Short mmCIF file of the C-alpha atoms (twelve columns), coordinates in Angstrom:
data_MODEL
# 
_entry.id   MODEL 
# 
loop_
_atom_site.group_PDB 
_atom_site.id 
_atom_site.type_symbol 
_atom_site.label_atom_id 
_atom_site.label_alt_id 
_atom_site.label_comp_id 
_atom_site.label_asym_id 
_atom_site.label_seq_id 
_atom_site.Cartn_x 
_atom_site.Cartn_y 
_atom_site.Cartn_z 
_atom_site.pdbx_PDB_model_num 
ATOM 1   C CA . UNK A 1   9.925   19.270  30.401  1 
ATOM 2   C CA . UNK A 2   6.870   19.350  29.475  1 
ATOM 3   C CA . UNK A 3   5.143   19.644  32.206  1 
ATOM 4   C CA . UNK A 4   6.830   22.523  32.676  1 
ATOM 5   C CA . UNK A 5   6.042   23.817  29.516  1 
ATOM 6   C CA . UNK A 6   2.818   23.572  30.480  1 
ATOM 7   C CA . UNK A 7   2.033   25.465  33.243  1 
ATOM 8   C CA . UNK A 8   4.028   28.026  31.387  1 
ATOM 9   C CA . UNK A 9   1.001   27.765  29.084  1 
ATOM 10  C CA . UNK A 10  -1.980  28.135  31.460  1 
ATOM 11  C CA . UNK A 11  -0.835  30.882  33.555  1 
ATOM 12  C CA . UNK A 12  -0.072  32.942  29.955  1 
ATOM 13  C CA . UNK A 13  -3.320  31.934  28.857  1 
ATOM 14  C CA . UNK A 14  -4.729  33.701  32.736  1 
ATOM 15  C CA . UNK A 15  -2.211  36.382  32.340  1 
ATOM 16  C CA . UNK A 16  -4.038  36.865  28.740  1 
ATOM 17  C CA . UNK A 17  -7.646  36.362  30.427  1 
ATOM 18  C CA . UNK A 18  -6.622  39.364  32.798  1 
ATOM 19  C CA . UNK A 19  -5.156  42.121  30.498  1 
ATOM 20  C CA . UNK A 20  -8.907  41.821  28.484  1 
ATOM 21  C CA . UNK A 21  -10.497 42.551  32.407  1 
ATOM 22  C CA . UNK A 22  -7.636  45.411  33.826  1 
ATOM 23  C CA . UNK A 23  -9.182  48.681  33.122  1 
ATOM 24  C CA . UNK A 24  -6.653  50.386  35.168  1 
ATOM 25  C CA . UNK A 25  -3.303  51.875  33.713  1 
ATOM 26  C CA . UNK A 26  -1.179  50.392  36.246  1 
ATOM 27  C CA . UNK A 27  -2.162  46.990  36.290  1 
ATOM 28  C CA . UNK A 28  -2.380  46.882  32.329  1 
ATOM 29  C CA . UNK A 29  1.087   47.561  32.452  1 
ATOM 30  C CA . UNK A 30  1.526   45.225  35.064  1 
ATOM 31  C CA . UNK A 31  -0.216  42.170  33.548  1 
ATOM 32  C CA . UNK A 32  1.661   42.950  29.746  1 
ATOM 33  C CA . UNK A 33  5.481   42.887  31.499  1 
ATOM 34  C CA . UNK A 34  3.932   39.482  33.533  1 
ATOM 35  C CA . UNK A 35  2.922   38.131  29.439  1 
ATOM 36  C CA . UNK A 36  6.136   39.479  27.614  1 
ATOM 37  C CA . UNK A 37  7.999   37.531  30.081  1 
ATOM 38  C CA . UNK A 38  5.851   33.705  30.480  1 
ATOM 39  C CA . UNK A 39  6.105   34.166  26.853  1 
ATOM 40  C CA . UNK A 40  10.474  34.015  26.240  1 
ATOM 41  C CA . UNK A 41  10.203  32.335  29.265  1 
ATOM 42  C CA . UNK A 42  8.378   29.515  26.929  1 
ATOM 43  C CA . UNK A 43  9.924   30.423  23.496  1 
ATOM 44  C CA . UNK A 44  13.275  29.948  25.634  1 
ATOM 45  C CA . UNK A 45  11.813  25.869  26.787  1 
ATOM 46  C CA . UNK A 46  13.273  23.215  25.201  1 
ATOM 47  C CA . UNK A 47  11.119  21.387  22.575  1 
ATOM 48  C CA . UNK A 48  8.229   18.562  23.349  1 
ATOM 49  C CA . UNK A 49  9.182   15.599  21.676  1 
ATOM 50  C CA . UNK A 50  6.436   14.918  19.638  1 
ATOM 51  C CA . UNK A 51  5.925   10.669  19.572  1 
ATOM 52  C CA . UNK A 52  6.159   10.659  16.293  1 
ATOM 53  C CA . UNK A 53  9.444   12.184  16.383  1 
ATOM 54  C CA . UNK A 54  10.739  9.726   19.434  1 
ATOM 55  C CA . UNK A 55  9.546   6.609   16.947  1 
ATOM 56  C CA . UNK A 56  12.222  8.447   14.548  1 
ATOM 57  C CA . UNK A 57  14.870  8.984   16.815  1 
ATOM 58  C CA . UNK A 58  14.786  5.014   17.727  1 
ATOM 59  C CA . UNK A 59  15.054  4.078   14.677  1 
ATOM 60  C CA . UNK A 60  17.733  6.853   13.919  1 
ATOM 61  C CA . UNK A 61  20.395  5.103   16.512  1 
ATOM 62  C CA . UNK A 62  19.749  1.302   15.127  1 
ATOM 63  C CA . UNK A 63  21.502  3.220   12.522  1 
ATOM 64  C CA . UNK A 64  21.924  2.339   8.468   1 
ATOM 65  C CA . UNK A 65  19.328  1.064   6.436   1 
ATOM 66  C CA . UNK A 66  16.284  -1.792  6.523   1 
ATOM 67  C CA . UNK A 67  17.560  -4.812  3.808   1 
ATOM 68  C CA . UNK A 68  14.923  -7.575  3.522   1 
ATOM 69  C CA . UNK A 69  15.636  -11.289 4.434   1 
ATOM 70  C CA . UNK A 70  14.640  -13.375 0.947   1 
ATOM 71  C CA . UNK A 71  17.605  -16.041 0.998   1 
ATOM 72  C CA . UNK A 72  16.822  -19.093 3.711   1 
ATOM 73  C CA . UNK A 73  17.104  -22.909 4.546   1 
ATOM 74  C CA . UNK A 74  14.647  -24.594 6.820   1 
ATOM 75  C CA . UNK A 75  13.816  -28.254 7.055   1 
ATOM 76  C CA . UNK A 76  11.710  -29.624 9.885   1 
ATOM 77  C CA . UNK A 77  10.904  -31.920 12.964  1 
ATOM 78  C CA . UNK A 78  7.976   -33.861 13.921  1 
ATOM 79  C CA . UNK A 79  7.488   -31.211 16.305  1 
ATOM 80  C CA . UNK A 80  8.816   -27.661 14.566  1 
ATOM 81  C CA . UNK A 81  9.355   -26.161 12.138  1 
ATOM 82  C CA . UNK A 82  12.687  -24.398 11.648  1 
ATOM 83  C CA . UNK A 83  13.868  -21.647 9.136   1 
ATOM 84  C CA . UNK A 84  17.324  -20.827 8.613   1 
ATOM 85  C CA . UNK A 85  18.959  -17.766 8.162   1 
ATOM 86  C CA . UNK A 86  22.553  -16.728 7.309   1 
ATOM 87  C CA . UNK A 87  23.750  -12.610 8.575   1 
ATOM 88  C CA . UNK A 88  27.483  -12.325 9.659   1 
ATOM 89  C CA . UNK A 89  28.700  -12.057 12.459  1 
ATOM 90  C CA . UNK A 90  24.640  -11.657 14.095  1 
ATOM 91  C CA . UNK A 91  26.077  -14.232 16.882  1 
ATOM 92  C CA . UNK A 92  28.110  -10.655 18.310  1 
ATOM 93  C CA . UNK A 93  24.030  -8.919  18.683  1 
ATOM 94  C CA . UNK A 94  22.917  -8.063  22.145  1 
ATOM 95  C CA . UNK A 95  19.540  -10.700 22.415  1 
ATOM 96  C CA . UNK A 96  17.878  -7.834  22.321  1 
ATOM 97  C CA . UNK A 97  18.573  -7.235  18.904  1 
ATOM 98  C CA . UNK A 98  16.964  -10.560 18.010  1 
ATOM 99  C CA . UNK A 99  13.204  -10.191 17.613  1 
ATOM 100 C CA . UNK A 100 10.469  -12.225 16.271  1 
ATOM 101 C CA . UNK A 101 6.690   -11.625 16.587  1 
ATOM 102 C CA . UNK A 102 4.689   -15.074 16.494  1 
ATOM 103 C CA . UNK A 103 0.698   -15.079 15.174  1 
ATOM 104 C CA . UNK A 104 -0.816  -18.433 15.048  1 
ATOM 105 C CA . UNK A 105 -0.098  -18.571 10.618  1 
ATOM 106 C CA . UNK A 106 2.858   -15.573 10.727  1 
ATOM 107 C CA . UNK A 107 6.079   -14.757 11.915  1 
ATOM 108 C CA . UNK A 108 8.452   -11.662 11.280  1 
ATOM 109 C CA . UNK A 109 12.541  -11.151 11.935  1 
ATOM 110 C CA . UNK A 110 14.042  -7.781  13.288  1 
ATOM 111 C CA . UNK A 111 17.902  -7.575  13.655  1 
ATOM 112 C CA . UNK A 112 18.664  -4.772  14.538  1 
ATOM 113 C CA . UNK A 113 21.664  -2.889  13.599  1 
ATOM 114 C CA . UNK A 114 23.767  -5.754  12.313  1 
ATOM 115 C CA . UNK A 115 26.701  -4.076  10.837  1 
ATOM 116 C CA . UNK A 116 24.754  -0.576  10.431  1 
ATOM 117 C CA . UNK A 117 21.766  -2.167  8.844   1 
ATOM 118 C CA . UNK A 118 18.524  -3.653  10.048  1 
ATOM 119 C CA . UNK A 119 16.695  -7.031  8.810   1 
ATOM 120 C CA . UNK A 120 13.905  -7.986  8.424   1 
ATOM 121 C CA . UNK A 121 11.822  -10.744 7.309   1 
ATOM 122 C CA . UNK A 122 8.212   -12.320 7.437   1 
ATOM 123 C CA . UNK A 123 6.576   -15.032 6.056   1 
ATOM 124 C CA . UNK A 124 2.305   -15.217 6.205   1 
ATOM 125 C CA . UNK A 125 -0.500  -17.556 5.269   1 
ATOM 126 C CA . UNK A 126 1.959   -20.774 7.101   1 
ATOM 127 C CA . UNK A 127 1.208   -23.680 5.777   1 
ATOM 128 C CA . UNK A 128 -1.096  -24.223 9.382   1 
ATOM 129 C CA . UNK A 129 -0.697  -22.792 13.024  1 
ATOM 130 C CA . UNK A 130 1.755   -22.538 14.830  1 
ATOM 131 C CA . UNK A 131 1.859   -22.059 18.688  1 
ATOM 132 C CA . UNK A 132 2.755   -18.915 19.317  1 
ATOM 133 C CA . UNK A 133 4.004   -20.117 23.286  1 
ATOM 134 C CA . UNK A 134 5.534   -23.087 22.291  1 
ATOM 135 C CA . UNK A 135 7.810   -20.995 18.817  1 
ATOM 136 C CA . UNK A 136 10.951  -19.172 19.256  1 
ATOM 137 C CA . UNK A 137 14.526  -18.662 18.601  1 
ATOM 138 C CA . UNK A 138 17.346  -19.245 18.579  1 
ATOM 139 C CA . UNK A 139 20.829  -17.069 17.736  1 
ATOM 140 C CA . UNK A 140 23.723  -19.459 16.485  1 
ATOM 141 C CA . UNK A 141 27.357  -18.439 14.798  1 
ATOM 142 C CA . UNK A 142 26.183  -16.103 11.981  1 
ATOM 143 C CA . UNK A 143 22.502  -17.486 11.566  1 
ATOM 144 C CA . UNK A 144 19.379  -16.637 13.486  1 
ATOM 145 C CA . UNK A 145 17.216  -20.315 13.637  1 
ATOM 146 C CA . UNK A 146 13.166  -19.341 13.396  1 
ATOM 147 C CA . UNK A 147 11.371  -22.262 15.047  1 
ATOM 148 C CA . UNK A 148 8.151   -22.046 14.943  1 
ATOM 149 C CA . UNK A 149 6.536   -25.112 16.681  1 
ATOM 150 C CA . UNK A 150 3.424   -27.401 15.534  1 
ATOM 151 C CA . UNK A 151 -0.019  -27.858 16.607  1 
ATOM 152 C CA . UNK A 152 0.281   -30.176 15.118  1 
ATOM 153 C CA . UNK A 153 2.335   -33.434 14.088  1 
ATOM 154 C CA . UNK A 154 2.410   -33.525 10.992  1 
ATOM 155 C CA . UNK A 155 4.844   -32.531 7.996   1 
ATOM 156 C CA . UNK A 156 4.931   -30.101 6.219   1 
ATOM 157 C CA . UNK A 157 4.727   -30.257 2.168   1 
ATOM 158 C CA . UNK A 158 5.994   -26.446 2.307   1 
ATOM 159 C CA . UNK A 159 6.518   -23.234 4.279   1 
ATOM 160 C CA . UNK A 160 2.591   -21.512 3.396   1 
ATOM 161 C CA . UNK A 161 -0.575  -21.590 1.289   1 
ATOM 162 C CA . UNK A 162 0.459   -20.104 -1.503  1 
ATOM 163 C CA . UNK A 163 3.447   -22.099 -1.822  1 
ATOM 164 C CA . UNK A 164 0.775   -25.246 -1.950  1 
ATOM 165 C CA . UNK A 165 -1.979  -23.189 -4.292  1 
ATOM 166 C CA . UNK A 166 1.631   -22.229 -6.473  1 
ATOM 167 C CA . UNK A 167 2.578   -26.165 -6.341  1 
ATOM 168 C CA . UNK A 168 -1.229  -27.528 -6.978  1 
ATOM 169 C CA . UNK A 169 -1.469  -25.047 -10.139 1 
ATOM 170 C CA . UNK A 170 1.818   -26.639 -10.882 1 
ATOM 171 C CA . UNK A 171 0.899   -30.221 -10.306 1 
ATOM 172 C CA . UNK A 172 -2.369  -29.830 -12.477 1 
ATOM 173 C CA . UNK A 173 -1.097  -28.500 -15.721 1 
ATOM 174 C CA . UNK A 174 1.710   -30.663 -16.489 1 
ATOM 175 C CA . UNK A 175 -0.592  -33.896 -14.655 1 
ATOM 176 C CA . UNK A 176 -2.942  -35.444 -17.978 1 
ATOM 177 C CA . UNK A 177 -3.320  -38.701 -19.490 1 
ATOM 178 C CA . UNK A 178 -1.009  -37.923 -22.663 1 
ATOM 179 C CA . UNK A 179 2.332   -37.994 -22.480 1 
ATOM 180 C CA . UNK A 180 2.784   -35.793 -25.173 1 
ATOM 181 C CA . UNK A 181 -0.222  -33.134 -23.643 1 
ATOM 182 C CA . UNK A 182 2.580   -33.026 -20.743 1 
ATOM 183 C CA . UNK A 183 5.476   -32.334 -22.647 1 
ATOM 184 C CA . UNK A 184 3.751   -29.702 -24.479 1 
ATOM 185 C CA . UNK A 185 2.907   -28.036 -21.609 1 
ATOM 186 C CA . UNK A 186 6.195   -27.984 -20.015 1 
ATOM 187 C CA . UNK A 187 7.430   -26.492 -23.399 1 
ATOM 188 C CA . UNK A 188 4.753   -23.755 -24.101 1 
ATOM 189 C CA . UNK A 189 6.200   -22.516 -20.426 1 
ATOM 190 C CA . UNK A 190 9.912   -23.158 -20.847 1 
ATOM 191 C CA . UNK A 191 9.106   -20.910 -23.868 1 
ATOM 192 C CA . UNK A 192 6.936   -18.492 -22.452 1 
ATOM 193 C CA . UNK A 193 9.451   -17.986 -19.757 1 
ATOM 194 C CA . UNK A 194 12.603  -18.061 -21.304 1 
ATOM 195 C CA . UNK A 195 15.165  -15.680 -22.552 1 
ATOM 196 C CA . UNK A 196 15.575  -15.825 -26.710 1 
ATOM 197 C CA . UNK A 197 18.718  -17.857 -26.963 1 
ATOM 198 C CA . UNK A 198 16.172  -20.393 -24.553 1 
ATOM 199 C CA . UNK A 199 13.332  -19.206 -27.609 1 
ATOM 200 C CA . UNK A 200 15.548  -20.313 -30.294 1 
ATOM 201 C CA . UNK A 201 16.333  -23.817 -28.414 1 
ATOM 202 C CA . UNK A 202 13.069  -24.588 -28.151 1 
ATOM 203 C CA . UNK A 203 12.472  -23.309 -31.709 1 
ATOM 204 C CA . UNK A 204 15.319  -25.325 -33.465 1 
ATOM 205 C CA . UNK A 205 14.066  -28.797 -31.425 1 
ATOM 206 C CA . UNK A 206 10.938  -27.804 -32.793 1 
ATOM 207 C CA . UNK A 207 11.906  -28.030 -35.780 1 
ATOM 208 C CA . UNK A 208 13.874  -31.096 -36.304 1 
ATOM 209 C CA . UNK A 209 10.870  -32.584 -34.383 1 
ATOM 210 C CA . UNK A 210 8.607   -32.144 -37.303 1 
ATOM 211 C CA . UNK A 211 11.426  -32.608 -39.382 1 
ATOM 212 C CA . UNK A 212 11.487  -36.111 -38.054 1 
ATOM 213 C CA . UNK A 213 8.456   -37.361 -37.318 1 
ATOM 214 C CA . UNK A 214 7.882   -36.498 -41.530 1 
ATOM 215 C CA . UNK A 215 10.541  -38.930 -42.256 1 
ATOM 216 C CA . UNK A 216 8.407   -41.146 -39.578 1 
ATOM 217 C CA . UNK A 217 11.287  -40.961 -37.453 1 
ATOM 218 C CA . UNK A 218 9.329   -39.607 -34.459 1 
ATOM 219 C CA . UNK A 219 6.222   -40.955 -33.960 1 
ATOM 220 C CA . UNK A 220 5.756   -38.483 -31.440 1 
ATOM 221 C CA . UNK A 221 4.040   -34.772 -32.575 1 
ATOM 222 C CA . UNK A 222 6.286   -32.657 -30.489 1 
# 
């Protein structure tokens, strides 16, 4: 259809050029009639789909809306990191509807048109490099299993670099030579992040510990 429309457009442009050069009335009338005929044919041609439109059509054919997956479980063997994603009925989908793209330090999962919804999950900055060729996905009953092939057979303490840095910061906050300082840091963190009930509980414990200390019952300063 696009090729036909393009040819008609070329014919129209050529007729317009000839019209500009025509000096004889009869020739001018013939060319004007042909011009109107071509314009009508072009108008009646079905619209050309743009690439963006095609993308939208593919998106709409998937149906529903996209849900970001946040819940998962994971474990590991000597050779693989295994991520388990629970999705009811996923085993009933065509295999091509469950896609995983791997890079050396990331992967993203796309599950198309499952119960009227699309599901996505992305992991960036994996803790260590993985083998793209050796990684794969398996579809089980109500579960997608993403298997990232380790480049080196070594234990991973967590999945991503961000998780590792977060754990190291927490460890540094509580790893002090004085046990009371570690407890104080923990209480301060709980107080800062807790709700009103948590804050009231900590305040009550603080007052009680002060009263015990003043009586000589509690040597450690909470």
